[in-house]
XYZ file of C-alpha atoms in Angstrom:
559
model
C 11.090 56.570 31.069
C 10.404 53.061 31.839
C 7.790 54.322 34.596
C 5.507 56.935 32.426
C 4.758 54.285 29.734
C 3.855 51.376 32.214
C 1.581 54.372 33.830
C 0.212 55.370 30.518
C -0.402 51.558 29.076
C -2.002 50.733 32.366
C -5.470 52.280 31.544
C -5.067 51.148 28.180
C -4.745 47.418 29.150
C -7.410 47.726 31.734
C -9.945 49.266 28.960
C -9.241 46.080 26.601
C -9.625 43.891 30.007
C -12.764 45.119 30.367
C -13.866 44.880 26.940
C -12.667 41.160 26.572
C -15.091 40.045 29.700
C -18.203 42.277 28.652
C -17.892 40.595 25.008
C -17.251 37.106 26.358
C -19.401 37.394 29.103
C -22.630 35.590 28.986
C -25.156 35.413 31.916
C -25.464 32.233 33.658
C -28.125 29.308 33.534
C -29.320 26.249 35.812
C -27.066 24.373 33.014
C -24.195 26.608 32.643
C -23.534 28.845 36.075
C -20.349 29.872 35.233
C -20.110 33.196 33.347
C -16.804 34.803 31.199
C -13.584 34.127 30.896
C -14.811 31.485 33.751
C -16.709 29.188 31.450
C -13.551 29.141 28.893
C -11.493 28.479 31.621
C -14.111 25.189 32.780
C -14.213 23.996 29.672
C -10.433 24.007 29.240
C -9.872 22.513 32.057
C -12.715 19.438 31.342
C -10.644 19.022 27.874
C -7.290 18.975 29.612
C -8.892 16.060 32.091
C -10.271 14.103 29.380
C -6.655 14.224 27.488
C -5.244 13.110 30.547
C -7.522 10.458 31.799
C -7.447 9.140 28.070
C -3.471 8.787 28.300
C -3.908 7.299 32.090
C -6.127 4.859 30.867
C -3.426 3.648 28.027
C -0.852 3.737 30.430
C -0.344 0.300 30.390
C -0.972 -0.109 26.563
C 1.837 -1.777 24.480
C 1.942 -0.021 21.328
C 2.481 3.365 19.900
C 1.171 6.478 21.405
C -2.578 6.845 21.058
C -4.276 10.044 21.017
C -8.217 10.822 22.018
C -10.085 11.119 18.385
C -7.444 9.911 15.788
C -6.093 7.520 18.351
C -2.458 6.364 16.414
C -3.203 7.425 12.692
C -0.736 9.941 12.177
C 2.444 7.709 13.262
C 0.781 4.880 11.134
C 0.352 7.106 8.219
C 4.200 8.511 8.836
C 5.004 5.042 8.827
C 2.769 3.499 6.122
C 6.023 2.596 3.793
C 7.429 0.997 6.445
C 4.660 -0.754 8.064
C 6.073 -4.352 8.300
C 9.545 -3.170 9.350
C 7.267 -0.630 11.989
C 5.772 -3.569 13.382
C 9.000 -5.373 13.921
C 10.526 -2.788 16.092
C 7.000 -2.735 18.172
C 6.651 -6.745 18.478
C 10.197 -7.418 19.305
C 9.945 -5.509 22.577
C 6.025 -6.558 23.045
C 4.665 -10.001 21.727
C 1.060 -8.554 21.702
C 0.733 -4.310 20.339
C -2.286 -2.504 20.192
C -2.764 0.355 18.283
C -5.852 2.448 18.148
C -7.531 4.240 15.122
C -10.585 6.599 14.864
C -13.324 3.846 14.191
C -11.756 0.921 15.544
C -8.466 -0.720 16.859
C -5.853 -3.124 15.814
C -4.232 -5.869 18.144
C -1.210 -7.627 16.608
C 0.496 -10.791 17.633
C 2.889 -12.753 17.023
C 3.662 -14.923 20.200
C 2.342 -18.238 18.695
C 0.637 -19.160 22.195
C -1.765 -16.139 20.903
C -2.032 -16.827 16.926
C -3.209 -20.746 17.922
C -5.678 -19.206 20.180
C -7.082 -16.576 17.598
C -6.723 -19.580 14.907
C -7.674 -22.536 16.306
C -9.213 -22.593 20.096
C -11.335 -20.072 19.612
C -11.791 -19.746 15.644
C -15.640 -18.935 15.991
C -14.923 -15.493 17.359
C -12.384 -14.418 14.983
C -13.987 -14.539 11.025
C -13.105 -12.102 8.595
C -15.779 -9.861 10.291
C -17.711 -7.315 8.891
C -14.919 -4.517 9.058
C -12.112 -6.713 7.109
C -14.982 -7.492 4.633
C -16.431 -4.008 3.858
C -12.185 -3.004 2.595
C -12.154 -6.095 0.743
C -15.469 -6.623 -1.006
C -15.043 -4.728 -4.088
C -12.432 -6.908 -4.950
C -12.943 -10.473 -3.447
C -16.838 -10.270 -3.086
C -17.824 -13.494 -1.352
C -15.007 -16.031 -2.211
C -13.329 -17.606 -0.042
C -10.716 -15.497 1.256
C -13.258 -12.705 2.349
C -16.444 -15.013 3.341
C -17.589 -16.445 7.147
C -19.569 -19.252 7.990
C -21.743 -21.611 5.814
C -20.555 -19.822 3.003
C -16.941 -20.069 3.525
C -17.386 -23.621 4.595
C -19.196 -24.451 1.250
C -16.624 -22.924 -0.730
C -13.911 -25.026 1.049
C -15.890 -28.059 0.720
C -15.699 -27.914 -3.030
C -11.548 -26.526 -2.840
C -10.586 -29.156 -0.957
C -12.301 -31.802 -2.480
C -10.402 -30.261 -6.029
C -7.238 -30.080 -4.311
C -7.053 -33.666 -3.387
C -7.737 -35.267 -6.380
C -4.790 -36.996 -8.009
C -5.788 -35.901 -11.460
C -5.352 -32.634 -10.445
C -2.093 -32.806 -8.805
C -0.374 -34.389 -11.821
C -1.707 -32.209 -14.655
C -0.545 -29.104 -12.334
C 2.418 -30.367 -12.860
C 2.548 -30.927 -16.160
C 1.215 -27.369 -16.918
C 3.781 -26.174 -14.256
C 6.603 -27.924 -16.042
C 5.484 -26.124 -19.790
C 5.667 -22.515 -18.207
C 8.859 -22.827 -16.084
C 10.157 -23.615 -19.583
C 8.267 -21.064 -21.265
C 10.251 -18.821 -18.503
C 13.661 -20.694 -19.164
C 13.076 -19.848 -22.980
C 12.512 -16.039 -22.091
C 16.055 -16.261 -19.391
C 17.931 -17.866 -22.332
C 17.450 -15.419 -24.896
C 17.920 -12.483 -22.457
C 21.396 -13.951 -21.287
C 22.399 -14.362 -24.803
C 21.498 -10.459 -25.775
C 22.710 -8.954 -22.282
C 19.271 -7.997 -21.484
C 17.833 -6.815 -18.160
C 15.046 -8.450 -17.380
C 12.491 -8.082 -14.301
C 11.918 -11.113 -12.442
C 9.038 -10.170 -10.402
C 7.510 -8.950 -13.825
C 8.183 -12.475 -15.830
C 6.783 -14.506 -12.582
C 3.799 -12.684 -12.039
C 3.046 -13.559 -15.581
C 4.446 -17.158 -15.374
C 2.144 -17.778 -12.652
C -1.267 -16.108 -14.162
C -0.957 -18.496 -17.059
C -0.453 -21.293 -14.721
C -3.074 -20.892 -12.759
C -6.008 -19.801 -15.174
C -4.738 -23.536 -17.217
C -4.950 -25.141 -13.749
C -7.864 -23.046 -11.859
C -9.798 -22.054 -14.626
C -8.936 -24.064 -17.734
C -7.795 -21.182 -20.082
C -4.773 -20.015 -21.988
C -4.259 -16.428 -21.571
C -0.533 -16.449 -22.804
C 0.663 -12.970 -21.257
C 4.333 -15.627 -21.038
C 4.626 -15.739 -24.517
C 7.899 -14.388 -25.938
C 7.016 -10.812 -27.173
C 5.556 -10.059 -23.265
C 1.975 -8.909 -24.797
C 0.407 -5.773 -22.943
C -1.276 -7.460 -19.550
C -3.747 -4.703 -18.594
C -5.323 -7.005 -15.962
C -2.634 -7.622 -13.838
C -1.971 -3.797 -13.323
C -5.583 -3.139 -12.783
C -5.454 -5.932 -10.307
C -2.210 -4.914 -8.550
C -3.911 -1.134 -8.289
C -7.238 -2.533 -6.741
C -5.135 -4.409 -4.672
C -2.538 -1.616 -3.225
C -5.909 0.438 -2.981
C -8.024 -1.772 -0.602
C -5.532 -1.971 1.364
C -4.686 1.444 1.675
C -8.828 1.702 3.192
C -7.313 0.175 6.370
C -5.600 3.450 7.805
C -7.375 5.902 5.381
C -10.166 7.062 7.531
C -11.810 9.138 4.726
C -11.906 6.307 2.089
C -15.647 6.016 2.730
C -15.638 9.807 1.348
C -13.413 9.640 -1.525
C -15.764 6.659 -3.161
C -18.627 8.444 -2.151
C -17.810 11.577 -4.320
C -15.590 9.481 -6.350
C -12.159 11.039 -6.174
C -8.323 9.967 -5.488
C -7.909 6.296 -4.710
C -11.377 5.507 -4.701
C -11.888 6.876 -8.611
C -9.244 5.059 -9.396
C -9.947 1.555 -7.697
C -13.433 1.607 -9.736
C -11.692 1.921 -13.020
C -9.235 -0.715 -12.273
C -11.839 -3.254 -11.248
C -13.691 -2.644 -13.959
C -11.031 -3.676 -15.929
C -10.832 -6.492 -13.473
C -14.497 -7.672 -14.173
C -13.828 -7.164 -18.008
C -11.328 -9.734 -18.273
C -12.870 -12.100 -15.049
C -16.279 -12.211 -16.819
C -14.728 -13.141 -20.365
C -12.943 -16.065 -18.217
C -16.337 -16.891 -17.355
C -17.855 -16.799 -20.750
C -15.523 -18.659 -22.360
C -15.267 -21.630 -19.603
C -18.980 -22.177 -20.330
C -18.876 -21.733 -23.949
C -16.289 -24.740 -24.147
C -18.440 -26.475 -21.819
C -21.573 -26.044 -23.538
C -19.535 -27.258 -27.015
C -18.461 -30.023 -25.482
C -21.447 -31.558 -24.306
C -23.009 -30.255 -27.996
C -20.179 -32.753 -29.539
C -21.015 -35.877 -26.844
C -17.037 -35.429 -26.149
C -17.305 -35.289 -23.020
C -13.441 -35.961 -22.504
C -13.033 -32.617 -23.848
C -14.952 -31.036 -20.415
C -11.930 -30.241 -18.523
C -11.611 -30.864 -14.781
C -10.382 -27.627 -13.497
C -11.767 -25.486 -9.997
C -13.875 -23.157 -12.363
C -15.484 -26.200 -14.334
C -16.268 -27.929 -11.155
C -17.947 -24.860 -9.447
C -19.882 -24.194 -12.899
C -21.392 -28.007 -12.630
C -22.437 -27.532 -9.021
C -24.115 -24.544 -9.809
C -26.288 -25.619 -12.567
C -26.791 -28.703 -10.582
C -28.177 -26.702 -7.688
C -25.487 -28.817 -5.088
C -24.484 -27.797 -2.329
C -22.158 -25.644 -4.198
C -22.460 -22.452 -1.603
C -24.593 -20.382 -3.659
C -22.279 -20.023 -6.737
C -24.709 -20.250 -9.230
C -24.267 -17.015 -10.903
C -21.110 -15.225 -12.555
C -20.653 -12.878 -9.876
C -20.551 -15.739 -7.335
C -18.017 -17.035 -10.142
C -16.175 -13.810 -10.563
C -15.414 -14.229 -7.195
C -14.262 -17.722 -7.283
C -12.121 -16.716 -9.831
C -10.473 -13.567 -8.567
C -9.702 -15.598 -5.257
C -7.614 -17.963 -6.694
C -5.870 -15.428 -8.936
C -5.028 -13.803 -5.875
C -4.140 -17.257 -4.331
C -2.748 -19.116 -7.112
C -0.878 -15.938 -9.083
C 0.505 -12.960 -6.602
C 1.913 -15.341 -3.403
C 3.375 -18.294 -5.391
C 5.205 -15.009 -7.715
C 6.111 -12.911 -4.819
C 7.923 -16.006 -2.941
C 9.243 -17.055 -6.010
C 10.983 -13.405 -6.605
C 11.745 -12.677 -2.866
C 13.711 -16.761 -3.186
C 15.568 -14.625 -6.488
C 16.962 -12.261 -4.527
C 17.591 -14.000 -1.475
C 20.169 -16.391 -3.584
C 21.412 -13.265 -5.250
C 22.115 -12.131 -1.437
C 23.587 -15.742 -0.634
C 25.773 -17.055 -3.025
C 26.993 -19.736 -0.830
C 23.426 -20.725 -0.527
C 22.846 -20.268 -4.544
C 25.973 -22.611 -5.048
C 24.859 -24.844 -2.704
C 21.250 -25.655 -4.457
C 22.988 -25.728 -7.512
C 25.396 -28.648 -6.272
C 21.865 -30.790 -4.997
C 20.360 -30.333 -8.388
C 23.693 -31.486 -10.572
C 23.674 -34.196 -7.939
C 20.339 -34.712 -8.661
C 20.080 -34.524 -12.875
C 22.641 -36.968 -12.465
C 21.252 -39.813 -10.100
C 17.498 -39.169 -11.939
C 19.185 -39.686 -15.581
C 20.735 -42.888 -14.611
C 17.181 -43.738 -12.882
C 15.693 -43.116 -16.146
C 18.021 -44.534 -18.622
C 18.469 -41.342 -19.929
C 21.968 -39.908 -21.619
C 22.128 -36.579 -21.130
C 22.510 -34.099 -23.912
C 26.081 -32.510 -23.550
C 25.934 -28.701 -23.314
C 28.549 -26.628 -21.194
C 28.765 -22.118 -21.705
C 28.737 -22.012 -25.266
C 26.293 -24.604 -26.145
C 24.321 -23.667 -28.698
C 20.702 -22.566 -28.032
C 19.246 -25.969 -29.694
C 21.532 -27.906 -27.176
C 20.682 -25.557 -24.194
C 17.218 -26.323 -24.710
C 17.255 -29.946 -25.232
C 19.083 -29.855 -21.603
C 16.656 -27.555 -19.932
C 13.703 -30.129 -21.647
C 16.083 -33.389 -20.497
C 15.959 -31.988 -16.734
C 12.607 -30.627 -16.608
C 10.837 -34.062 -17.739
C 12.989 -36.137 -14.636
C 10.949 -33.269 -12.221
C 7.742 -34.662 -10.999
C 5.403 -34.286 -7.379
C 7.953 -37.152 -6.038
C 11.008 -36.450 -6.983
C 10.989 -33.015 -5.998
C 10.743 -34.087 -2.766
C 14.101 -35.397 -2.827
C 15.277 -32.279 -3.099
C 15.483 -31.182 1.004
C 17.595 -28.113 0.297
C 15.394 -26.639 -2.145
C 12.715 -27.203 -0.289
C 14.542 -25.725 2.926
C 15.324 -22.602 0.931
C 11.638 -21.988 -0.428
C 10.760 -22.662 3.516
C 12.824 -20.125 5.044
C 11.870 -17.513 2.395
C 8.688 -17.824 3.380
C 9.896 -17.141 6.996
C 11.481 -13.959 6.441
C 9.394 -12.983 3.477
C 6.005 -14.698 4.224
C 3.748 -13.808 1.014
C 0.749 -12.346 3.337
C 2.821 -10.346 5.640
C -0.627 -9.962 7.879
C -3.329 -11.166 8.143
C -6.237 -9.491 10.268
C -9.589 -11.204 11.919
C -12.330 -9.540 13.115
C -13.481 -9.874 17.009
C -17.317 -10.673 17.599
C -17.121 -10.824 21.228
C -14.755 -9.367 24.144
C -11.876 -12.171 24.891
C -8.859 -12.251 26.572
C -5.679 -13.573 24.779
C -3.446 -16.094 26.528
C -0.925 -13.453 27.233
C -3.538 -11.912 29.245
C -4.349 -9.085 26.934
C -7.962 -7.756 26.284
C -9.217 -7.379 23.125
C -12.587 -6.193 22.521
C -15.824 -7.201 20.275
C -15.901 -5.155 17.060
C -12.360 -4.670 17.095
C -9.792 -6.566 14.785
C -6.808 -8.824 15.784
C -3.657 -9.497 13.370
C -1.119 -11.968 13.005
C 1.802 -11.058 11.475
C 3.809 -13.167 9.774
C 6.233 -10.978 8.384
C 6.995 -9.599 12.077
C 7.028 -13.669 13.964
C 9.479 -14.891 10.857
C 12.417 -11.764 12.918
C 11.587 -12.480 16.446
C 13.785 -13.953 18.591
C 11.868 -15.207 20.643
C 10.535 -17.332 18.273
C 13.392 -18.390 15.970
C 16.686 -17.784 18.293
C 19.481 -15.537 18.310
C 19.765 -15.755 14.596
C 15.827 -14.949 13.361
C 16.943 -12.359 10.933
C 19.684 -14.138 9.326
C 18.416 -16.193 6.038
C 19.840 -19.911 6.850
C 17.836 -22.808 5.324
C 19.767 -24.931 7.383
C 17.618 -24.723 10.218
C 15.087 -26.645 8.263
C 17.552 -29.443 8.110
C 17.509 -32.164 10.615
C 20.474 -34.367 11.678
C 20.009 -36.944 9.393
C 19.235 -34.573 6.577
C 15.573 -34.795 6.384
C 13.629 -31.921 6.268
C 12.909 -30.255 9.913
C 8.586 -28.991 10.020
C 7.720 -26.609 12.611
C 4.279 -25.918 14.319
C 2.029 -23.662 12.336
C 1.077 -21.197 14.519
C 4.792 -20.201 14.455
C 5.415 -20.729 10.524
C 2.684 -19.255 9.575
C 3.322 -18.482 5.765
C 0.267 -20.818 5.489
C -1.758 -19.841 8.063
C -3.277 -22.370 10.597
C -6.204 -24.154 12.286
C -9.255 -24.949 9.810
C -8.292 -21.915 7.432
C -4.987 -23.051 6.661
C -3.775 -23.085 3.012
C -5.615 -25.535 0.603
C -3.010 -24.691 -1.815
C 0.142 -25.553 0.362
C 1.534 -28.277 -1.477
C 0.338 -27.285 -5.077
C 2.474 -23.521 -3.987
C 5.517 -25.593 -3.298
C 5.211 -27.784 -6.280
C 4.768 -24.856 -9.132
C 7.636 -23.497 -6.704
C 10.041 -25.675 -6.555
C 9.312 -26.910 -10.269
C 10.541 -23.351 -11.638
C 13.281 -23.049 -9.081
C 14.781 -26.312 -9.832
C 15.062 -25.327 -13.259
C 16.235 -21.634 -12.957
C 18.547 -22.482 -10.410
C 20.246 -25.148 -12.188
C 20.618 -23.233 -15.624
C 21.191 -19.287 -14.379
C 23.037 -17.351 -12.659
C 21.099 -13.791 -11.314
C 22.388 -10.769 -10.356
C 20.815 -7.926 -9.480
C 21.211 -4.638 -11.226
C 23.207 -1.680 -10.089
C 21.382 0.388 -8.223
C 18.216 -0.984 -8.270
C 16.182 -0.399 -5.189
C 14.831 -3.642 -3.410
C 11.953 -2.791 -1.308
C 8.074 -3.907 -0.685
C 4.850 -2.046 -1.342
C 2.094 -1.961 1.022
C -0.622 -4.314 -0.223
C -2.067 -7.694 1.140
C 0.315 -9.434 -0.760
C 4.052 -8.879 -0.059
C 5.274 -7.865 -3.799
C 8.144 -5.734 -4.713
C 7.557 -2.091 -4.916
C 10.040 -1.644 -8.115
C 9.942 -5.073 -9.341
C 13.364 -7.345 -9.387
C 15.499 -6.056 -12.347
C 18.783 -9.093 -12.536
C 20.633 -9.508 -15.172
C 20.988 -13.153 -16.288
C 23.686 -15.768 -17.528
C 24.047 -19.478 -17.623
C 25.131 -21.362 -15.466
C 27.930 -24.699 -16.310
């Protein structure tokens, strides 16, 4: 049986045989001599080398698999949720990781040999580059988190010269002081009505107002008590999750051309943006223009916006910021700067003391100690107020401790400022931070890295490795900060590197830790937080390190 249909296929599969080569088969040329099934075969094969001399040649790539074409986009884009946590498990077992993408590739380091090198020794061939800028334009333009070179230097010219100033320093902390206590207010009444409240949610908007009083000389009030509609700051956090989204979406360029998905979306939210960063703008000038109209000139306020106004209409050496979309872009830098890393710390230090109780009752033991020494200091008798103090009383105490908290004597307080410090560590508000690569170098570790590419350093990923911080790198200990003699413990830069390093590091260091430490010394002394049941505690991929569902705590005082 077997036999006869065997003998009676045969024929049949000889016929389609046949057929297959006479409709495949194509006569040969000078360029092509191989005819048939022949030339499919050839050009298999010269696929099957490429795919393998492309994986011989990464043999010795640390990193996740790359592929020829899409190189690692697929187990990036699997990962994308993740990414920080992704990059852990790569860097712990490689100090330098290269992964490859369809238009480019990604180095990331976190050995601190390597970060001082792309930082510091050789700073001219790592900028922002062209790459970095072209995701980030739409939203930072040419200020100066996103510029290069003489413009970039301008810009920092003017920053720095703001940020030293004395007069500065102390009315931040005035204005610092008023909205911690704006925040206090808001805690108090939700402790007394057994509200939830979102932390994340009441710092982000704590730290707006701050910063457009201090950086741009405006109230906006989105802290006041009724928690008005803030349509910026969820345009901004959009714009913001969306630009950084264009670094592993390869067909971003597409979407905005034809204006669809993320791309449609990222134009509406800057517009709103621009809306409310142009009226800034507008009204800064108006009050300046008044001012000078009265011949008050007191009344001109010295704020970052004011002073980059004046240089501009002076023609000074003011790095081109004449106009309002230079302006716009000063101003949406230091919202960035001033608003979304001093509120993300401040809510990742929330939960961590949530997490550490032993850590939350020690801070609260060096700021009783602390109210205590200050009010004698002072000559001041404290207003008595224990659980069931009324609100009046509760306030007069929160107002008593917040005036005895100024730039010097918060620096008394080591352990607070040891607990902000290793925050940062584990939850460093710019989790990376990428450069571009003008020329071909090779990193102390030996690794190549090549012009046009991009290099990161990733704070989020150095704060967990061992190799850096010991045995116990994951573990959240503010000890560690602490010297012998109790004095606070600094490391090197390039291996805390919350504030980055070399001549871009962090004009805004000390003015973070002071609006920081201001609101912390408060909250912590006055409330207890703990976090609600259930809620999910996890970050969203942006280039700031916020909270994907915010921090939802309940609240209650704390005697």
């Amino acid at each position: 049986m077997n036999e006869t249909i065997l003998i009676s296929v045969t024929p049949r599969l000889s016929q389609v045989w046949s057929t297959m080569v006479q409709a495949h088969a194509t006569p040969a040329t000078p360029f092509f001599p191989l005819t048939g099934l022949h030339k499919y075969i050839a050009i298999f094969l010269v696929i099957l080398s490429w795919i393998l001399v492309h994986q011989w040649s990464l043999r010795k790539q640390k990193g996740p698999r790359s592929w020829p074409v899409i190189g690692a986009t697929v187990e990036q884009l699997r990962n994308y949720h993740r990414m920080h946590d992704w990059l852990v498990e790569y860097l712990s077992k490689h100090r330098t990781v290269t992964v490859d993408m369809p238009y480019t590739s990604y180095t990331y380091i976190a050995d601190p040999v390597n970060v001082e090198h792309v930082l510091k020794t050789n700073f001219t061939n790592y900028p922002k580059g062209d790459v970095y800028r072209s995701y980030m334009d739409v939203l930072l333009g040419d200020g100066i988190f996103n510029a290069d070179g003489e413009l970039w230097r301008k810009q920092r010219k003017t920053a720095s010269f703001e940020f030293a100033s004395k007069n500065l320093r102390d009315f931040s902390a005035i204005v610092f002081r008023e909205y911690s206590q704006k925040l206090s207010g808001i805690l108090s009444q939700a402790s007394k009505a057994g509200k939830v409240v979102d932390m994340q949610e009441l710092y982000m908007r704590m730290t707006l107002d701050s910063i457009c009083k201090v950086g741009f000389g405006v109230e906006i009030g989105t802290l006041s008590p009724d928690l008005p509609e803030n349509s910026f700051a969820q345009a901004f956090d959009a714009a913001n999750i969306i630009v950084t989204l264009r670094f592993i979406d390869p067909l971003w360029r597409l979407k905005r051309f034809f204006h669809v998905g993320s791309e449609a979306l990222l134009e509406q939210s800057i517009k709103l943006v621009d809306e409310f960063t142009y009226s800034v703008i507008r009204r800064r000038k108006a009050e300046i223009v008044e001012a000078r109209a009265s011949s008050k000139q007191e009344k001109i306020k010295h704020d970052i916006l004011s002073r980059f106004i004046e240089l501009g209409e002076a023609g000074e050496d003011s790095g081109g910021l004449g106009d309002d979309k230079s302006l716009r872009d000063v101003v949406l830098n230091f919202v960035i700067a001033g608003r979304d890393t001093t509120a993300t710390t401040l809510s990742w230090f929330t939960y961590m003391a949530m997490s550490h109780t032993d850590v939350a009752e020690k801070l609260r033991g060096e700021l009783c100690a602390f109210e205590a020494e200050r009010a004698r200091e002072e000559g001041v008798t404290l207003v008595p107020c224990g659980p069931d103090a009324d609100e009046k009383s509760f306030a007069a105490r929160v107002a008593q401790f917040a005036s005895l908290l100024n730039y010097d004597s918060l620096g008394k307080l080591v352990y607070l400022h040891a607990c902000v410090t290793e925050t940062l560590r584990l939850y460093p508000a710019v989790p990376q931070d990428p450069k571009g690569i003008l020329e071909d170098d090779v990193l102390p570790d030996g690794t190549k890295v090549r012009g046009g590419g991009m290099v990161t350093y990733v704070p989020y990923s150095m704060g967990r490795m061992e190799y850096n911080w010991g045995a116990d790198a994951a573990r959240f200990r503010p000890e560690r900060w602490i010297n012998e003699d109790g004095a606070f413990r600094n490391a090197s830069p390039f291996k805390f590197t919350a504030f980055q390093a070399g001549p871009r590091i962090c004009l805004g260091k000390d003015s973070a830790y002071l609006q920081m430490k201001m609101a912390l010394a408060i909250l912590c002394r006055f409330y207890r937080f703990q976090l609600l049941e259930g809620h999910p505690v996890e970050y969203r991929m942006m280039t700031i390190l916020s909270m994907a569902h915010g921090l939802k705590v309940r609240v209650s005082r704390a005697f």
